[in-house]
Structure formats: structure tokens, C-alpha cells
Short mmCIF file of C-alpha atoms in Angstrom, two decimals:
data_model
loop_
_atom_site.label_atom_id
_atom_site.label_comp_id
_atom_site.label_asym_id
_atom_site.label_seq_id
_atom_site.Cartn_x
_atom_site.Cartn_y
_atom_site.Cartn_z
CA MET F 15 -22.46 -108.44 133.19
CA ILE F 16 -18.77 -107.49 133.18
CA ARG F 17 -16.88 -108.91 130.22
CA VAL F 18 -13.25 -109.90 130.85
CA LEU F 19 -10.39 -110.68 128.46
CA ILE F 20 -7.71 -112.97 129.92
CA VAL F 21 -4.17 -112.47 128.59
CA ASP F 22 -1.50 -115.00 129.57
CA ASP F 23 0.90 -117.14 127.56
CA HIS F 24 0.16 -120.28 129.63
CA PRO F 25 -3.05 -122.12 128.64
CA VAL F 26 -3.34 -123.75 132.08
CA VAL F 27 -3.27 -120.34 133.75
CA ARG F 28 -5.92 -119.00 131.38
CA GLU F 29 -8.14 -122.02 132.06
CA GLY F 30 -7.77 -121.58 135.81
CA LEU F 31 -8.58 -117.88 135.64
CA ARG F 32 -11.61 -118.57 133.46
CA GLY F 33 -12.96 -120.97 136.07
CA MET F 34 -12.35 -118.53 138.91
CA LEU F 35 -14.03 -115.64 137.15
CA GLU F 36 -17.02 -117.45 135.68
CA ALA F 37 -17.91 -118.80 139.11
CA ASP F 38 -19.20 -115.28 139.79
CA PRO F 39 -22.58 -114.61 138.12
CA GLY F 40 -21.62 -111.01 137.43
CA LEU F 41 -18.59 -111.89 135.31
CA ALA F 42 -18.19 -113.41 131.86
CA VAL F 43 -14.94 -114.29 130.09
CA ALA F 44 -15.26 -112.71 126.65
CA GLY F 45 -12.08 -114.32 125.33
CA GLU F 46 -8.43 -115.19 125.82
CA ALA F 47 -5.09 -114.20 124.33
CA GLY F 48 -1.64 -115.73 124.62
CA SER F 49 0.58 -112.78 123.69
CA GLY F 50 0.69 -109.01 123.70
CA ASP F 51 -0.02 -108.75 119.98
CA GLU F 52 -2.95 -111.15 120.23
CA ALA F 53 -4.27 -109.19 123.22
CA VAL F 54 -4.38 -106.00 121.17
CA ALA F 55 -6.29 -107.74 118.38
CA ARG F 56 -8.71 -109.47 120.74
CA ALA F 57 -9.37 -106.29 122.71
CA ARG F 58 -10.26 -104.50 119.48
CA GLU F 59 -12.51 -107.38 118.41
CA LEU F 60 -14.24 -108.13 121.73
CA ALA F 61 -14.35 -104.70 123.45
CA PRO F 62 -14.00 -106.14 126.97
CA ASP F 63 -14.68 -104.10 130.10
CA VAL F 64 -11.63 -105.44 131.94
CA ILE F 65 -8.43 -107.03 130.67
CA LEU F 66 -6.35 -109.21 132.98
CA MET F 67 -2.84 -108.80 131.56
CA ASP F 68 0.29 -110.83 132.18
CA LEU F 69 3.50 -108.82 131.75
CA ARG F 70 6.19 -111.03 130.24
CA MET F 71 5.04 -112.93 127.18
CA PRO F 72 6.36 -113.78 123.73
CA GLY F 73 4.89 -111.89 120.81
CA GLY F 74 4.79 -108.47 122.48
CA ASP F 75 5.04 -107.82 126.22
CA GLY F 76 2.21 -106.73 128.49
CA VAL F 77 3.28 -103.12 128.94
CA GLY F 78 3.42 -102.54 125.19
CA ALA F 79 0.02 -104.18 124.83
CA ILE F 80 -1.47 -101.97 127.57
CA THR F 81 -0.30 -98.84 125.76
CA ARG F 82 -1.71 -99.96 122.42
CA ILE F 83 -5.01 -101.22 123.84
CA LEU F 84 -5.73 -98.03 125.79
CA ALA F 85 -4.86 -95.92 122.76
CA ASP F 86 -7.66 -97.76 120.92
CA ARG F 87 -10.04 -98.26 123.84
CA PRO F 88 -9.39 -95.83 126.71
CA GLU F 89 -12.63 -96.96 128.35
CA SER F 90 -11.24 -100.48 128.96
CA ARG F 91 -9.63 -101.15 132.32
CA VAL F 92 -6.40 -103.14 132.33
CA VAL F 93 -5.37 -104.98 135.49
CA VAL F 94 -1.92 -106.55 135.47
CA LEU F 95 -1.82 -110.09 136.87
CA THR F 96 1.74 -111.36 137.07
CA THR F 97 4.38 -113.10 139.16
CA TYR F 98 6.78 -110.15 138.81
CA GLU F 99 6.83 -107.27 141.28
CA THR F 100 10.04 -105.35 140.59
CA ASP F 101 9.85 -101.58 140.89
CA GLN F 102 10.60 -101.23 137.20
CA ASP F 103 7.77 -103.57 136.13
CA ILE F 104 5.28 -101.86 138.43
CA VAL F 105 6.15 -98.32 137.36
CA ARG F 106 6.18 -99.19 133.65
CA ALA F 107 2.74 -100.78 133.92
CA VAL F 108 1.24 -97.90 135.87
CA GLU F 109 2.76 -95.33 133.50
CA ALA F 110 1.27 -97.26 130.56
CA GLY F 111 -2.18 -96.82 132.10
CA ALA F 112 -2.83 -100.01 134.08
CA ALA F 113 -5.72 -99.64 136.51
CA GLY F 114 -4.24 -102.21 138.86
CA TYR F 115 -1.34 -104.54 139.58
CA LEU F 116 -1.99 -107.92 141.18
CA LEU F 117 0.22 -110.92 141.80
CA LYS F 118 -0.76 -114.42 140.78
CA ASP F 119 -0.99 -115.57 144.38
CA THR F 120 -4.06 -113.32 144.75
CA SER F 121 -7.07 -115.23 146.09
CA ARG F 122 -10.15 -115.80 143.93
CA ALA F 123 -12.23 -113.50 146.12
CA ASP F 124 -9.68 -110.69 145.88
CA LEU F 125 -9.31 -111.17 142.12
CA VAL F 126 -13.07 -110.95 141.56
CA ALA F 127 -13.30 -107.93 143.85
CA ALA F 128 -10.47 -106.28 141.91
CA VAL F 129 -12.29 -106.71 138.60
CA PHE F 130 -15.42 -105.04 139.99
CA ALA F 131 -13.32 -102.29 141.57
CA ALA F 132 -11.53 -101.62 138.27
CA VAL F 133 -14.86 -101.19 136.51
CA ARG F 134 -15.83 -98.63 139.16
CA GLY F 135 -12.71 -96.67 138.28
CA GLU F 136 -10.73 -97.64 141.36
CA THR F 137 -7.04 -98.56 141.43
CA VAL F 138 -6.33 -102.08 142.68
CA LEU F 139 -2.91 -103.11 144.01
CA SER F 140 -1.59 -106.15 145.80
CA PRO F 141 -0.39 -105.12 149.29
CA SER F 142 3.28 -105.76 148.49
CA VAL F 143 2.97 -103.75 145.27
CA ALA F 144 1.38 -100.83 147.11
CA THR F 145 4.24 -100.94 149.62
CA LYS F 146 6.83 -100.82 146.83
CA LEU F 147 5.13 -97.86 145.17
CA VAL F 148 4.96 -95.92 148.44
CA SER F 149 8.61 -96.72 149.20
CA ARG F 150 9.63 -95.61 145.73
CA MET F 151 7.77 -92.31 146.12
CA ARG F 152 9.51 -91.69 149.44
CA ALA F 153 12.97 -92.65 148.14
CA PRO F 154 15.37 -89.86 147.17
CA ALA F 155 14.96 -88.81 143.54
CA ALA F 156 18.66 -89.42 142.96
CA GLU F 157 18.09 -93.17 143.25
CA SER F 158 15.96 -93.37 140.12
CA LEU F 159 17.78 -94.34 136.94
CA SER F 160 16.92 -93.09 133.48
CA ARG F 161 15.71 -95.58 130.90
CA ARG F 162 19.07 -95.54 129.11
CA GLU F 163 20.98 -95.95 132.37
CA THR F 164 18.82 -98.95 133.20
CA GLU F 165 19.44 -100.45 129.75
CA VAL F 166 23.20 -100.02 130.14
CA LEU F 167 23.25 -101.52 133.63
CA ALA F 168 21.05 -104.45 132.56
CA LEU F 169 23.59 -105.35 129.86
CA VAL F 170 26.45 -104.97 132.34
CA ALA F 171 24.56 -107.38 134.60
CA ARG F 172 24.62 -109.88 131.73
CA GLY F 173 28.42 -109.68 131.73
CA LEU F 174 28.94 -107.47 128.67
CA THR F 175 31.97 -105.19 128.47
CA ASN F 176 31.57 -101.45 127.87
CA ALA F 177 32.44 -101.95 124.20
CA GLU F 178 29.88 -104.76 123.87
CA VAL F 179 27.22 -102.65 125.59
CA GLY F 180 27.96 -99.83 123.15
CA ARG F 181 27.53 -102.12 120.14
CA GLU F 182 24.32 -103.52 121.57
CA LEU F 183 22.78 -100.08 122.11
CA PHE F 184 24.42 -98.36 119.10
CA ILE F 185 26.24 -95.84 121.27
CA SER F 186 29.95 -95.15 121.77
CA GLU F 187 32.03 -96.77 124.49
CA THR F 188 32.62 -93.30 125.93
CA THR F 189 28.88 -92.75 126.21
CA VAL F 190 28.54 -96.10 128.00
CA LYS F 191 31.20 -95.01 130.50
CA THR F 192 29.37 -91.72 131.05
CA HIS F 193 26.10 -93.53 131.77
CA LEU F 194 27.86 -95.87 134.18
CA LEU F 195 29.49 -92.99 136.04
CA ARG F 196 26.07 -91.42 136.50
CA VAL F 197 24.70 -94.75 137.72
CA PHE F 198 27.57 -95.07 140.21
CA GLY F 199 26.81 -91.60 141.54
CA LYS F 200 23.08 -92.22 141.90
CA LEU F 201 23.56 -95.58 143.63
CA GLY F 202 26.47 -94.46 145.79
CA VAL F 203 28.85 -97.15 144.50
CA SER F 204 32.25 -97.15 142.82
CA ASP F 205 32.30 -100.16 140.51
CA ARG F 206 30.19 -102.20 138.08
CA THR F 207 29.64 -105.18 140.37
CA ALA F 208 28.42 -103.02 143.24
CA ALA F 209 26.15 -101.09 140.87
CA VAL F 210 24.47 -104.28 139.62
CA THR F 211 24.14 -105.70 143.15
CA THR F 212 22.69 -102.48 144.54
CA ALA F 213 20.28 -102.02 141.63
CA LEU F 214 19.00 -105.58 142.03
CA ARG F 215 18.55 -105.12 145.77
CA ARG F 216 16.54 -101.93 145.22
CA GLY F 217 14.41 -103.47 142.50
CA LEU F 218 15.79 -101.19 139.78
CA LEU F 219 16.71 -104.15 137.53
#
């Protein structure tokens, strides 16, 4: 019997997933959690085989929870189940140790199959996620932004000035300008608006 922990901040989603999983005689839902912090505690308490993890939740996000859970229990398999499929979300989850990345429009049969596959040590990806990962690997290295560059550009996308971005990140305005110049070079653009638009189109934000 494979024991599964469901992590999602929406009770209705958790209830639906419980029903889908427990319809299979080989699966049992060991428990539920509604936030990243609660997921860490429940994983430690319940020692599940597989954890279905949402990414964006209050009380600690999914990627942070994955890192903490696998530090405690490296034998657990974490499969992300989310509505988000940006390059940044996918890469962060995989780098944190996720065994799979599925979207919430995944069918019940595919979800159940993914849980069994994760236990066997296989990597499970939604088709669109696999395509994004392959495309990212084939893309020129110059297109990838550093974590700090991404943080700066994300704040610019919110409409903050260079000075405001600097205060937000505790860096100087000159440093902000330097990061933006590097971003412009990597994305092949010449201004802030084009940088944000291009980054969004490529899934970098």
C-alpha cells in the first residue's frame, strides 16, 4: 500500500484528490496539509511514500517545503501538482528535488500512474512541462537569468523604479542598473518594458 500526503491550500482540491487516489486499492491517503510549513510537519509525522505538492501556498511555498522535506526524508518522493508551468517554477521544483511535475488538469488515471511511477524511482512530467524543459535545455545559455537578475526584473515588472528596487532588495541603485544592463544583454533588448515583455514571453518571470 502506497501512502500519500496531499498538500494544497484549497480544501475542495484536497477532497477531490483524496477521492481520486483512494479509488485505487493500492493507494491510501495518509494525511493532508494546507501550507508548506504544515507539509513539512506532516511529512515528518506521517512518513508518506509520495507527497503531492502544490507550489504557491500561504505559510511557506511548495519549493521551500520540498527542500526541507527531502532534507529530513530523502526516501520520500515529491510530485508537484499545480496550475503553474512557468520555466522558473519548473526548474526551481526540479532543482529542489521533485520527482515529478504535473498540472492539475491531469486525468485521474495519469495521476495514479504517476504516483506508482514515482515510487519506482521514475521521473513523471506532464507533456507540456517536458516540452518546456527540453526547450530550455536547448536554448542558448545566455538567455538564462541569475536569481538576482530575475528578482530585479520581477520588481521592475511591478512598476518599481530603480531606486525602489534597490531599497526593496537592499542594494544600491547603481547595482540595480548593472543587473538590468546584464538582463538587457541576455534578452537582446534595450529598455525595461521590452525586457519584462520578453522575459514573460519566454517564461522567465
